[in-house]
XYZ file of C-alpha atoms in Angstrom:
444
model
C 151.132 88.047 43.173
C 148.739 90.025 40.577
C 145.253 89.540 41.415
C 143.870 88.405 38.136
C 140.251 88.619 39.117
C 140.643 92.460 39.812
C 138.475 95.058 37.400
C 140.779 97.424 35.503
C 139.382 100.520 33.861
C 141.739 101.728 30.918
C 141.441 105.274 29.868
C 143.101 106.263 27.113
C 141.486 108.686 23.370
C 143.565 106.988 20.921
C 141.728 104.016 19.998
C 144.322 102.003 19.027
C 146.202 102.059 21.687
C 143.558 101.431 24.331
C 141.952 98.405 22.084
C 145.753 96.943 22.148
C 146.288 97.356 25.811
C 143.030 96.047 26.649
C 143.592 92.912 24.411
C 146.964 92.105 26.473
C 145.338 92.912 29.801
C 142.133 90.662 28.907
C 143.964 87.992 27.886
C 146.113 87.667 31.161
C 142.964 86.862 32.860
C 141.583 90.515 33.811
C 138.217 92.121 33.366
C 138.778 95.134 31.653
C 136.632 98.451 31.287
C 137.268 101.157 28.624
C 136.865 104.703 27.892
C 137.949 107.037 25.454
C 138.233 109.692 27.575
C 138.474 111.594 31.285
C 134.284 112.377 31.729
C 133.560 108.726 29.990
C 135.605 107.237 32.781
C 133.925 108.865 35.664
C 130.676 107.868 34.259
C 132.121 103.978 34.100
C 133.564 104.766 37.725
C 129.741 105.252 38.900
C 128.278 102.392 37.697
C 131.214 99.815 37.966
C 132.919 98.327 40.840
C 136.697 99.111 39.666
C 139.854 97.988 41.404
C 142.438 100.101 39.709
C 142.674 103.095 37.039
C 145.114 103.189 34.315
C 144.897 106.364 32.339
C 146.589 108.278 29.894
C 148.410 111.900 30.835
C 147.997 113.610 27.548
C 144.109 113.838 26.298
C 142.400 116.768 25.242
C 139.050 116.592 26.940
C 140.535 116.035 30.402
C 144.561 115.067 31.209
C 145.224 112.242 33.478
C 146.368 114.266 36.167
C 142.588 116.017 36.355
C 140.881 113.034 35.993
C 143.295 111.351 39.155
C 141.878 114.257 41.097
C 137.835 113.333 40.166
C 138.674 110.015 41.001
C 139.797 110.792 44.151
C 136.714 112.776 44.967
C 134.537 110.152 43.728
C 136.468 107.188 45.729
C 139.168 108.009 47.945
C 142.390 106.027 47.596
C 141.565 104.574 44.398
C 144.973 103.572 42.672
C 145.779 105.462 39.516
C 148.689 104.358 37.165
C 149.491 107.234 34.491
C 150.675 106.240 31.040
C 152.471 108.528 29.175
C 154.945 108.751 25.710
C 156.032 112.467 26.579
C 157.472 111.226 30.207
C 159.906 113.303 32.035
C 161.009 113.434 35.780
C 159.555 116.959 36.898
C 156.139 115.230 35.582
C 156.658 112.025 37.113
C 157.627 113.611 40.297
C 154.468 116.147 40.018
C 152.206 112.907 39.922
C 153.553 110.665 42.834
C 153.669 113.970 44.863
C 149.967 114.224 44.478
C 149.162 110.522 44.852
C 149.165 109.078 41.559
C 150.695 105.507 42.189
C 152.818 104.717 39.351
C 153.934 106.733 36.674
C 155.244 104.513 33.501
C 156.417 105.989 30.323
C 155.180 104.661 26.721
C 155.852 102.025 25.052
C 155.120 100.320 27.948
C 157.323 97.930 29.569
C 155.297 94.482 29.830
C 156.914 93.462 33.162
C 157.184 97.131 34.531
C 153.455 97.309 33.695
C 152.370 93.690 35.488
C 154.672 95.092 38.325
C 152.865 98.271 38.868
C 149.337 96.595 38.669
C 150.102 94.032 41.096
C 151.850 96.926 43.586
C 148.694 98.982 42.943
C 146.271 95.721 43.528
C 148.302 95.125 46.822
C 148.669 98.192 47.957
C 144.693 98.868 47.757
C 143.697 95.504 49.681
C 144.657 96.462 52.789
C 142.853 99.901 52.932
C 139.892 98.654 51.699
C 140.148 94.821 53.075
C 136.614 94.329 51.495
C 136.202 90.365 51.995
C 133.790 90.779 55.133
C 131.406 92.937 53.378
C 131.606 91.458 49.793
C 128.191 91.173 49.246
C 127.255 94.718 50.522
C 127.711 97.106 47.274
C 128.062 100.723 47.590
C 129.551 104.100 47.507
C 126.583 105.843 49.430
C 128.193 108.038 51.951
C 125.489 107.004 54.453
C 126.120 103.306 53.770
C 129.994 104.043 53.715
C 129.919 105.264 57.401
C 127.364 102.629 58.527
C 129.741 99.671 57.514
C 132.478 101.750 59.161
C 130.415 101.377 62.505
C 129.265 97.768 61.238
C 133.093 96.579 61.686
C 134.438 98.467 64.477
C 131.243 96.773 66.637
C 132.123 93.167 64.766
C 135.625 93.299 67.299
C 133.589 92.913 70.409
C 130.124 90.570 71.504
C 127.991 93.499 71.862
C 124.461 93.197 71.036
C 123.452 94.693 67.944
C 120.129 95.439 66.907
C 120.229 96.275 63.130
C 116.682 98.362 61.923
C 115.515 98.817 58.292
C 112.687 98.532 55.886
C 111.773 94.479 54.689
C 114.387 94.086 51.694
C 116.942 97.025 52.638
C 119.376 93.784 53.405
C 119.518 93.741 56.958
C 120.644 90.110 57.327
C 123.036 90.646 54.480
C 124.622 93.373 56.981
C 124.844 90.924 60.097
C 126.452 88.255 57.868
C 128.806 90.946 57.439
C 129.543 91.888 61.197
C 129.693 88.186 61.355
C 132.548 88.003 58.647
C 134.509 90.827 60.365
C 134.271 89.271 64.043
C 136.453 86.952 66.133
C 133.876 84.128 65.497
C 133.732 84.289 62.023
C 135.053 80.657 61.671
C 132.245 79.645 63.407
C 128.622 79.248 62.365
C 126.283 82.291 61.420
C 122.511 80.993 62.074
C 119.305 83.129 61.291
C 115.867 82.606 62.402
C 112.785 84.822 61.187
C 111.071 85.165 64.875
C 107.944 86.282 62.830
C 107.845 83.552 60.670
C 106.536 80.503 63.129
C 104.245 79.661 65.602
C 105.284 80.187 69.265
C 105.858 76.630 70.082
C 107.930 75.624 67.412
C 109.835 79.145 67.289
C 110.766 77.971 71.167
C 111.471 74.454 70.088
C 113.649 75.974 67.320
C 115.462 78.478 69.180
C 116.255 76.490 72.992
C 116.199 72.790 71.835
C 113.648 69.982 73.418
C 113.568 67.389 75.340
C 112.343 63.707 74.194
C 108.412 63.997 74.804
C 108.573 67.429 75.376
C 105.582 67.728 73.267
C 103.270 65.426 70.901
C 105.717 64.492 67.961
C 108.776 65.033 69.982
C 110.052 61.502 69.657
C 113.719 62.369 70.712
C 115.838 65.364 72.012
C 116.967 68.068 69.417
C 119.314 70.975 70.209
C 117.983 74.265 69.262
C 119.665 77.086 67.736
C 121.582 78.717 70.476
C 123.407 75.332 70.636
C 124.109 74.848 66.996
C 125.487 78.645 67.093
C 127.542 77.608 69.722
C 130.858 79.998 69.503
C 129.379 81.630 66.728
C 126.820 84.049 65.594
C 122.673 83.766 66.049
C 120.797 86.294 64.184
C 117.232 86.839 65.096
C 115.279 88.772 62.364
C 112.061 90.812 62.873
C 113.078 90.413 66.753
C 109.787 92.626 66.888
C 107.417 90.180 66.258
C 108.350 87.863 68.768
C 105.572 86.392 71.001
C 105.964 88.534 74.522
C 105.846 85.028 76.370
C 109.707 83.744 74.611
C 110.545 87.718 74.968
C 110.301 86.287 78.563
C 112.595 83.326 78.015
C 114.794 85.003 75.696
C 115.639 87.610 78.184
C 116.892 85.310 80.654
C 118.806 83.402 78.370
C 120.807 87.047 77.214
C 121.028 87.598 81.053
C 122.457 84.243 82.400
C 123.824 82.446 79.222
C 122.395 79.954 79.644
C 119.506 78.030 77.916
C 117.125 75.413 79.094
C 116.146 73.232 76.430
C 111.971 72.971 76.378
C 110.843 69.654 78.622
C 114.119 69.997 80.426
C 115.093 70.321 83.681
C 118.764 71.261 83.080
C 120.801 74.531 81.701
C 123.109 74.692 79.656
C 125.586 76.897 78.804
C 125.942 78.990 76.005
C 128.504 80.858 74.018
C 126.698 82.924 71.087
C 126.925 86.516 69.996
C 123.016 87.842 69.078
C 122.166 90.107 66.195
C 118.429 90.815 65.921
C 116.928 93.079 63.110
C 113.124 94.414 62.859
C 111.231 96.753 60.586
C 109.231 97.844 63.593
C 109.455 100.868 65.510
C 110.008 98.942 69.036
C 110.127 101.828 71.258
C 106.582 102.496 70.159
C 105.846 98.973 70.847
C 107.196 99.559 74.132
C 104.864 102.193 74.718
C 101.934 99.509 73.587
C 103.413 97.026 76.088
C 104.060 94.832 72.748
C 107.456 94.318 73.363
C 109.601 94.194 76.573
C 111.535 97.521 77.388
C 114.125 95.088 79.685
C 114.879 92.778 76.626
C 114.901 96.421 74.286
C 117.772 97.181 76.025
C 119.275 93.978 76.137
C 119.494 93.597 72.235
C 119.785 97.380 71.401
C 123.432 97.823 72.768
C 124.054 99.192 69.625
C 121.962 100.409 66.900
C 122.789 100.505 63.254
C 119.836 101.694 60.681
C 119.884 100.803 57.394
C 118.870 103.520 54.823
C 116.387 102.766 51.961
C 116.993 102.154 48.728
C 115.015 105.596 47.677
C 117.822 107.232 50.144
C 120.774 106.334 48.387
C 119.832 106.580 45.145
C 123.155 106.760 44.217
C 123.986 103.109 44.304
C 121.565 101.876 42.360
C 123.565 102.376 39.196
C 126.322 100.743 41.073
C 124.014 97.381 42.569
C 122.067 97.507 38.998
C 125.099 96.534 37.207
C 126.410 94.498 39.571
C 123.379 92.094 39.694
C 122.815 92.531 36.126
C 126.402 90.901 35.752
C 125.313 87.847 38.188
C 121.887 87.248 36.519
C 123.094 87.376 33.357
C 126.323 84.660 34.370
C 123.717 82.672 35.787
C 121.433 82.573 32.632
C 121.981 84.685 29.570
C 125.730 85.395 29.257
C 124.755 87.518 26.027
C 123.367 89.847 28.121
C 126.054 93.354 29.243
C 123.876 96.045 30.221
C 121.026 98.245 30.183
C 120.409 101.471 27.803
C 120.584 104.914 29.066
C 117.276 105.462 29.429
C 116.909 102.001 31.372
C 119.098 103.138 33.940
C 117.567 106.328 34.173
C 114.126 104.456 35.603
C 115.647 102.337 37.460
C 116.963 105.605 39.358
C 113.905 107.538 39.420
C 111.232 104.681 40.507
C 110.346 104.574 44.167
C 111.659 100.891 45.582
C 108.793 100.520 48.047
C 110.538 96.898 48.048
C 113.894 98.102 48.307
C 117.447 95.964 47.421
C 114.994 93.038 47.455
C 112.748 94.641 44.680
C 115.632 95.578 42.682
C 116.829 91.913 42.374
C 114.012 90.648 41.350
C 113.090 93.822 38.746
C 116.775 92.508 37.195
C 116.342 88.954 37.001
C 112.898 89.638 35.011
C 114.274 92.068 32.750
C 117.141 89.233 32.132
C 114.673 86.130 31.917
C 112.767 88.548 29.346
C 115.328 90.090 26.993
C 116.261 88.771 23.890
C 118.917 91.529 23.347
C 122.207 92.219 25.005
C 121.059 95.637 26.461
C 118.326 95.876 28.432
C 115.579 98.401 27.561
C 113.731 101.215 29.451
C 110.395 99.497 28.205
C 111.347 96.136 29.966
C 112.462 97.618 32.813
C 108.979 99.370 32.739
C 107.279 96.373 32.111
C 109.259 94.352 35.209
C 108.042 97.511 37.863
C 104.930 97.256 36.817
C 105.043 93.691 37.554
C 106.762 93.850 40.775
C 103.609 96.057 41.639
C 101.568 93.142 41.973
C 104.102 90.969 43.337
C 103.228 88.792 46.349
C 104.096 89.831 49.843
C 106.602 88.186 52.102
C 105.042 85.774 54.460
C 105.008 87.884 57.790
C 103.263 90.471 55.766
C 100.308 88.325 54.381
C 100.091 87.086 57.817
C 99.835 90.609 59.665
C 97.049 91.445 56.785
C 95.382 88.384 57.180
C 95.248 89.137 60.825
C 94.256 92.549 60.256
C 91.537 91.397 57.958
C 90.637 88.630 60.492
C 89.813 91.164 63.315
C 88.081 93.637 61.517
C 85.384 91.159 60.027
C 85.077 89.614 63.969
C 84.353 92.787 65.082
C 81.973 93.719 62.095
C 80.324 90.466 63.357
C 80.191 90.851 66.914
C 79.503 94.882 66.468
C 82.496 95.560 68.596
C 82.264 92.810 71.425
C 85.423 91.749 72.426
C 84.598 89.367 74.766
C 82.288 87.378 71.700
C 84.989 88.203 69.321
C 87.778 86.653 71.842
C 85.959 83.459 71.956
C 84.933 83.281 68.509
C 88.530 83.186 68.188
C 89.529 80.985 70.463
C 91.672 84.079 72.589
C 91.383 85.160 75.772
C 90.365 88.600 76.352
C 94.388 89.695 77.534
C 95.527 87.879 74.478
C 92.659 89.199 72.082
C 93.255 93.148 73.065
C 97.159 92.685 72.558
C 96.112 91.281 68.977
C 93.739 94.535 68.383
C 96.531 96.921 69.653
C 99.427 95.243 67.817
C 96.990 96.051 64.852
C 95.844 99.777 65.989
C 91.998 98.767 65.954
C 89.427 100.388 68.334
C 86.732 97.882 69.004
C 84.360 100.980 69.731
C 84.683 101.670 66.197
C 82.531 98.786 65.515
C 80.298 99.531 67.875
C 76.446 100.286 66.334
């Protein structure tokens, strides 16, 4: 059965034939992109997620077979159907030997064309089988290698630690691993370990018994129990308090969890994925993260590159995100101008994909034209430079400023500063170490 949601790229230097075939396929429910030459088609392939290329054979600038060869360099395995008004058996044999999926003679029989499209899309599906990572849009060789690793580790229950800057998509990768795993039919539950106070985080993870603390009027299961049979994703594991690191280690070792305030253990069957933006080996050196827990979590390590390290993905991502935003808010918005796209590619993206999403949402919200201009992109980028930090980033900045103020007030007297903060000296020293502050720098 033909996959009507497929995105087809039609290539022909005859405008009338290009328009006619495009209208025919659009009326059948396909999404259709058109290009009047081979080079234009290759540029479109860099911007759009294409499922199948249908090209004329005889074109002035680049013929169909030359285009096929370039397409395979860009996207190996992309099916290509060649159409020609001058078909011959030798040409057809040569084309199919080179890997062209189908070779059809004009005027193309409707049923023959749809049959070829159907077979080409069916042939591509098993090879790519991308449903498990449908939310990850990429053609970057680095990302494709990472996804291949992710697919392989998904098949077992080994613990995976995902490293990457904020906004790179660590949770999305974790969701993809879950979707590709035998546990895909069960729950995927995520929690940010740096966003909750220690007692609340402990209760969220392990559950609590009735009366375990003030306000615990009934027993409540934790996320380990709620994720039974599925996957629990511990985001920003590097920010987990050390007391909870000990309890988490016990859970991983014994595969049992004890709710807060309970005397009874509960067996669990959960896969653990975790992520952090921190340098955990460095945190281990500072005694801020347990070495034994690190090795339990870091059986396989996956590192997501920053967006500026995979700039070839920016046009593809930008167009994908623009299409989504336009569908939600302004369907008349179609594309970026050439200069606007160049500006997006040239940006440094300290906030990574999360920042790109915000910039494109702003552009769509503010535009009244179908094509996003460079000026609008620039305006959105400037606005992003003053955007709010994440909760964790804001909390860390507050802690740093607070500690500096305490040390200034007490002239570097740690005992006095700890007393003012309501912390014991050991805890206070850990806070100073975490924020790389030296009390002696504040002594007069």
